[in-house]
């Protein structure tokens, strides 16, 4: 076990954005990053997504179609990774997992594995590594996106996993400790491709969700 203690994230110091405003702002600001790292920390084990054909296929229980649709994204994923490389703007994702894997996480790990093979950077870390900080705070780690160390978004969801928007933080006193925390966690995490090989690839198709 590693001593991964999360800093505070005071909600009253963030600015609320609805889901549409958050999505538009994230696209714009992410596209402008040059020569700077960005990070995503994902903790929830189930999300309800709309407008994603592969996610819809999972909901129907059509696993063969899930894998086909994920593979169909490979060329686009490779182009995006190449563009990040040209811009010096890696977007590193840390996926927290609980085992046995939820159907959603199993599905997502197939998608992340394809993207990792295409050149994107992702690692996996067991939820057990955060058991101390979560017990102390009385809840799960937040869903976090950090761009260039300048802005942090706490991505918000309902208890059922429906995305509702975000809170934006730009105070360095809030953003910097979280960037340090995510970097530390990422440093001790396992490469997603390795994790996929020993813990995901052999699993039978998950149930429809």
mmCIF file of C-alpha atoms in Angstrom:
data_model
loop_
_atom_site.group_PDB
_atom_site.id
_atom_site.type_symbol
_atom_site.label_atom_id
_atom_site.label_comp_id
_atom_site.label_asym_id
_atom_site.label_seq_id
_atom_site.Cartn_x
_atom_site.Cartn_y
_atom_site.Cartn_z
ATOM 1 C CA UNK A 1 0.000 0.000 0.000
ATOM 2 C CA UNK A 2 1.113 3.531 -0.768
ATOM 3 C CA UNK A 3 0.428 6.614 1.326
ATOM 4 C CA UNK A 4 -1.899 8.365 -1.121
ATOM 5 C CA UNK A 5 -3.763 11.037 0.822
ATOM 6 C CA UNK A 6 -5.965 13.358 -1.184
ATOM 7 C CA UNK A 7 -5.957 17.102 -0.538
ATOM 8 C CA UNK A 8 -9.094 19.090 0.195
ATOM 9 C CA UNK A 9 -11.449 20.201 -2.564
ATOM 10 C CA UNK A 10 -13.703 22.893 -1.061
ATOM 11 C CA UNK A 11 -16.878 23.102 -3.140
ATOM 12 C CA UNK A 12 -17.480 26.727 -2.158
ATOM 13 C CA UNK A 13 -14.294 27.768 -3.957
ATOM 14 C CA UNK A 14 -15.367 26.296 -7.298
ATOM 15 C CA UNK A 15 -17.523 27.816 -10.030
ATOM 16 C CA UNK A 16 -20.449 25.687 -11.182
ATOM 17 C CA UNK A 17 -20.815 24.770 -14.868
ATOM 18 C CA UNK A 18 -23.690 22.829 -16.363
ATOM 19 C CA UNK A 19 -22.913 19.795 -18.516
ATOM 20 C CA UNK A 20 -23.085 21.661 -21.829
ATOM 21 C CA UNK A 21 -20.942 24.588 -20.679
ATOM 22 C CA UNK A 22 -18.377 22.208 -19.178
ATOM 23 C CA UNK A 23 -18.120 20.132 -22.357
ATOM 24 C CA UNK A 24 -17.625 23.197 -24.548
ATOM 25 C CA UNK A 25 -15.097 24.803 -22.220
ATOM 26 C CA UNK A 26 -13.136 21.579 -21.834
ATOM 27 C CA UNK A 27 -12.903 21.149 -25.619
ATOM 28 C CA UNK A 28 -11.736 24.727 -26.109
ATOM 29 C CA UNK A 29 -9.198 24.801 -23.319
ATOM 30 C CA UNK A 30 -7.878 21.320 -24.048
ATOM 31 C CA UNK A 31 -7.294 22.252 -27.704
ATOM 32 C CA UNK A 32 -5.245 25.278 -26.643
ATOM 33 C CA UNK A 33 -2.783 23.359 -24.444
ATOM 34 C CA UNK A 34 0.788 23.475 -25.715
ATOM 35 C CA UNK A 35 3.789 21.923 -23.991
ATOM 36 C CA UNK A 36 1.871 21.074 -20.849
ATOM 37 C CA UNK A 37 0.514 17.965 -19.157
ATOM 38 C CA UNK A 38 -3.143 17.271 -18.506
ATOM 39 C CA UNK A 39 -4.632 14.620 -16.223
ATOM 40 C CA UNK A 40 -7.849 12.728 -15.636
ATOM 41 C CA UNK A 41 -8.662 10.780 -12.473
ATOM 42 C CA UNK A 42 -11.648 8.428 -12.788
ATOM 43 C CA UNK A 43 -13.007 6.828 -9.630
ATOM 44 C CA UNK A 44 -16.676 5.923 -10.182
ATOM 45 C CA UNK A 45 -17.289 2.345 -11.267
ATOM 46 C CA UNK A 46 -20.400 3.067 -13.308
ATOM 47 C CA UNK A 47 -21.399 5.903 -15.615
ATOM 48 C CA UNK A 48 -24.536 6.433 -17.649
ATOM 49 C CA UNK A 49 -23.455 7.837 -21.012
ATOM 50 C CA UNK A 50 -25.567 8.929 -23.966
ATOM 51 C CA UNK A 51 -24.620 9.419 -27.587
ATOM 52 C CA UNK A 52 -21.912 6.751 -27.504
ATOM 53 C CA UNK A 53 -22.725 3.861 -29.874
ATOM 54 C CA UNK A 54 -20.413 1.416 -28.092
ATOM 55 C CA UNK A 55 -21.998 2.299 -24.757
ATOM 56 C CA UNK A 56 -25.442 1.762 -26.279
ATOM 57 C CA UNK A 57 -24.302 -1.640 -27.544
ATOM 58 C CA UNK A 58 -23.225 -2.551 -24.003
ATOM 59 C CA UNK A 59 -26.644 -1.501 -22.755
ATOM 60 C CA UNK A 60 -28.215 -3.894 -25.287
ATOM 61 C CA UNK A 61 -25.818 -6.686 -24.333
ATOM 62 C CA UNK A 62 -24.289 -6.860 -27.842
ATOM 63 C CA UNK A 63 -20.642 -7.450 -26.907
ATOM 64 C CA UNK A 64 -19.530 -8.311 -30.421
ATOM 65 C CA UNK A 65 -20.825 -4.928 -31.587
ATOM 66 C CA UNK A 66 -19.122 -3.246 -28.630
ATOM 67 C CA UNK A 67 -15.732 -4.592 -29.723
ATOM 68 C CA UNK A 68 -16.355 -3.733 -33.370
ATOM 69 C CA UNK A 69 -17.253 -0.149 -32.553
ATOM 70 C CA UNK A 70 -14.268 0.279 -30.252
ATOM 71 C CA UNK A 71 -11.927 -0.989 -32.958
ATOM 72 C CA UNK A 72 -13.504 1.386 -35.459
ATOM 73 C CA UNK A 73 -12.197 4.299 -33.367
ATOM 74 C CA UNK A 74 -8.546 3.237 -33.591
ATOM 75 C CA UNK A 75 -7.524 5.482 -36.494
ATOM 76 C CA UNK A 76 -9.121 8.538 -34.900
ATOM 77 C CA UNK A 77 -7.481 7.706 -31.574
ATOM 78 C CA UNK A 78 -4.068 7.396 -33.219
ATOM 79 C CA UNK A 79 -4.452 10.763 -34.939
ATOM 80 C CA UNK A 80 -5.397 12.404 -31.646
ATOM 81 C CA UNK A 81 -2.375 10.862 -29.914
ATOM 82 C CA UNK A 82 -0.109 12.064 -32.725
ATOM 83 C CA UNK A 83 -1.518 15.577 -32.384
ATOM 84 C CA UNK A 84 -0.907 15.530 -28.631
ATOM 85 C CA UNK A 85 2.678 14.511 -29.374
ATOM 86 C CA UNK A 86 3.176 17.380 -31.833
ATOM 87 C CA UNK A 87 1.719 19.845 -29.333
ATOM 88 C CA UNK A 88 3.690 18.467 -26.393
ATOM 89 C CA UNK A 89 0.394 18.099 -24.556
ATOM 90 C CA UNK A 90 -0.038 14.560 -23.181
ATOM 91 C CA UNK A 91 -3.374 13.785 -21.540
ATOM 92 C CA UNK A 92 -2.736 11.091 -18.950
ATOM 93 C CA UNK A 93 -5.614 9.099 -17.512
ATOM 94 C CA UNK A 94 -5.626 7.261 -14.187
ATOM 95 C CA UNK A 95 -8.431 4.694 -13.910
ATOM 96 C CA UNK A 96 -9.230 3.504 -10.383
ATOM 97 C CA UNK A 97 -10.643 -0.025 -10.375
ATOM 98 C CA UNK A 98 -12.513 -2.228 -7.952
ATOM 99 C CA UNK A 99 -12.444 -5.979 -8.496
ATOM 100 C CA UNK A 100 -14.428 -7.830 -9.584
ATOM 101 C CA UNK A 101 -14.813 -5.280 -12.355
ATOM 102 C CA UNK A 102 -18.193 -3.700 -12.944
ATOM 103 C CA UNK A 103 -19.625 -4.226 -16.458
ATOM 104 C CA UNK A 104 -19.050 -0.550 -17.205
ATOM 105 C CA UNK A 105 -15.394 -0.613 -16.163
ATOM 106 C CA UNK A 106 -14.780 -3.822 -18.107
ATOM 107 C CA UNK A 107 -16.241 -2.133 -21.186
ATOM 108 C CA UNK A 108 -14.260 1.056 -20.597
ATOM 109 C CA UNK A 109 -10.993 -0.810 -20.129
ATOM 110 C CA UNK A 110 -11.397 -2.354 -23.583
ATOM 111 C CA UNK A 111 -11.820 1.167 -24.977
ATOM 112 C CA UNK A 112 -8.872 2.524 -23.001
ATOM 113 C CA UNK A 113 -6.733 -0.407 -24.090
ATOM 114 C CA UNK A 114 -7.415 0.388 -27.744
ATOM 115 C CA UNK A 115 -6.468 4.012 -27.107
ATOM 116 C CA UNK A 116 -3.313 2.987 -25.226
ATOM 117 C CA UNK A 117 -2.277 0.876 -28.203
ATOM 118 C CA UNK A 118 -2.918 3.941 -30.373
ATOM 119 C CA UNK A 119 -0.518 6.033 -28.301
ATOM 120 C CA UNK A 120 -2.541 7.524 -25.439
ATOM 121 C CA UNK A 121 -1.229 7.244 -21.889
ATOM 122 C CA UNK A 122 -3.275 5.486 -19.218
ATOM 123 C CA UNK A 123 -2.623 3.582 -16.011
ATOM 124 C CA UNK A 124 -4.707 1.591 -13.535
ATOM 125 C CA UNK A 125 -4.661 1.640 -9.743
ATOM 126 C CA UNK A 126 -6.669 -0.406 -7.276
ATOM 127 C CA UNK A 127 -9.244 1.418 -5.164
ATOM 128 C CA UNK A 128 -7.587 -0.210 -2.137
ATOM 129 C CA UNK A 129 -4.719 2.253 -2.544
ATOM 130 C CA UNK A 130 -7.104 5.071 -1.608
ATOM 131 C CA UNK A 131 -8.918 3.290 1.216
ATOM 132 C CA UNK A 132 -7.310 5.427 3.918
ATOM 133 C CA UNK A 133 -8.073 8.810 2.396
ATOM 134 C CA UNK A 134 -11.592 7.751 1.410
ATOM 135 C CA UNK A 135 -12.331 6.435 4.890
ATOM 136 C CA UNK A 136 -11.021 9.657 6.414
ATOM 137 C CA UNK A 137 -13.145 11.821 4.116
ATOM 138 C CA UNK A 138 -16.211 9.617 4.352
ATOM 139 C CA UNK A 139 -16.642 9.295 0.603
ATOM 140 C CA UNK A 140 -15.040 8.405 -2.694
ATOM 141 C CA UNK A 141 -12.396 10.431 -4.462
ATOM 142 C CA UNK A 142 -13.828 13.011 -6.846
ATOM 143 C CA UNK A 143 -13.730 12.734 -10.619
ATOM 144 C CA UNK A 144 -10.992 15.161 -11.656
ATOM 145 C CA UNK A 145 -9.683 16.759 -14.859
ATOM 146 C CA UNK A 146 -6.615 19.029 -14.649
ATOM 147 C CA UNK A 147 -5.391 21.035 -17.638
ATOM 148 C CA UNK A 148 -1.812 22.311 -17.710
ATOM 149 C CA UNK A 149 -1.762 22.733 -13.948
ATOM 150 C CA UNK A 150 -3.899 25.856 -14.398
ATOM 151 C CA UNK A 151 -7.482 24.708 -14.074
ATOM 152 C CA UNK A 152 -9.140 21.799 -12.281
ATOM 153 C CA UNK A 153 -12.612 20.513 -13.042
ATOM 154 C CA UNK A 154 -14.470 18.382 -10.532
ATOM 155 C CA UNK A 155 -16.755 16.386 -12.817
ATOM 156 C CA UNK A 156 -20.137 15.837 -11.185
ATOM 157 C CA UNK A 157 -22.560 12.917 -11.470
ATOM 158 C CA UNK A 158 -25.748 11.722 -9.850
ATOM 159 C CA UNK A 159 -25.556 8.620 -7.627
ATOM 160 C CA UNK A 160 -26.656 6.627 -10.698
ATOM 161 C CA UNK A 161 -23.681 7.916 -12.722
ATOM 162 C CA UNK A 162 -25.435 10.527 -14.874
ATOM 163 C CA UNK A 163 -23.195 13.478 -15.719
ATOM 164 C CA UNK A 164 -24.611 16.784 -14.452
ATOM 165 C CA UNK A 165 -21.795 19.289 -14.972
ATOM 166 C CA UNK A 166 -18.698 20.341 -13.085
ATOM 167 C CA UNK A 167 -17.094 22.761 -10.700
ATOM 168 C CA UNK A 168 -14.148 24.764 -12.036
ATOM 169 C CA UNK A 169 -11.208 25.687 -9.804
ATOM 170 C CA UNK A 170 -8.431 28.046 -10.907
ATOM 171 C CA UNK A 171 -6.874 28.975 -7.575
ATOM 172 C CA UNK A 172 -3.330 27.528 -7.598
ATOM 173 C CA UNK A 173 -3.738 26.739 -3.891
ATOM 174 C CA UNK A 174 -6.443 24.241 -4.890
ATOM 175 C CA UNK A 175 -5.163 23.081 -8.271
ATOM 176 C CA UNK A 176 -1.519 22.476 -7.431
ATOM 177 C CA UNK A 177 -1.992 20.002 -4.523
ATOM 178 C CA UNK A 178 -4.372 17.949 -6.640
ATOM 179 C CA UNK A 179 -1.964 17.878 -9.548
ATOM 180 C CA UNK A 180 0.771 16.637 -7.204
ATOM 181 C CA UNK A 181 -1.591 14.010 -5.778
ATOM 182 C CA UNK A 182 -2.659 12.677 -9.185
ATOM 183 C CA UNK A 183 0.955 12.585 -10.394
ATOM 184 C CA UNK A 184 2.002 10.601 -7.320
ATOM 185 C CA UNK A 185 -0.829 8.142 -7.803
ATOM 186 C CA UNK A 186 -0.046 7.809 -11.507
ATOM 187 C CA UNK A 187 3.620 7.142 -10.743
ATOM 188 C CA UNK A 188 2.787 4.035 -8.698
ATOM 189 C CA UNK A 189 -0.020 2.819 -10.969
ATOM 190 C CA UNK A 190 0.222 -0.050 -13.463
ATOM 191 C CA UNK A 191 0.365 0.483 -17.207
ATOM 192 C CA UNK A 192 -3.116 -0.110 -18.551
ATOM 193 C CA UNK A 193 -1.927 -2.481 -21.276
ATOM 194 C CA UNK A 194 -0.241 -4.747 -18.720
ATOM 195 C CA UNK A 195 -3.266 -4.700 -16.443
ATOM 196 C CA UNK A 196 -5.547 -5.464 -19.378
ATOM 197 C CA UNK A 197 -3.486 -8.513 -20.321
ATOM 198 C CA UNK A 198 -3.655 -10.211 -16.927
ATOM 199 C CA UNK A 199 -6.996 -8.974 -15.560
ATOM 200 C CA UNK A 200 -9.347 -8.089 -18.421
ATOM 201 C CA UNK A 201 -8.587 -9.843 -21.711
ATOM 202 C CA UNK A 202 -9.716 -13.290 -20.500
ATOM 203 C CA UNK A 203 -13.016 -12.172 -18.970
ATOM 204 C CA UNK A 204 -16.306 -13.296 -20.533
ATOM 205 C CA UNK A 205 -18.599 -10.571 -21.930
ATOM 206 C CA UNK A 206 -20.203 -8.545 -19.132
ATOM 207 C CA UNK A 207 -23.962 -8.432 -18.611
ATOM 208 C CA UNK A 208 -25.953 -5.670 -20.282
ATOM 209 C CA UNK A 209 -26.099 -2.460 -18.225
#
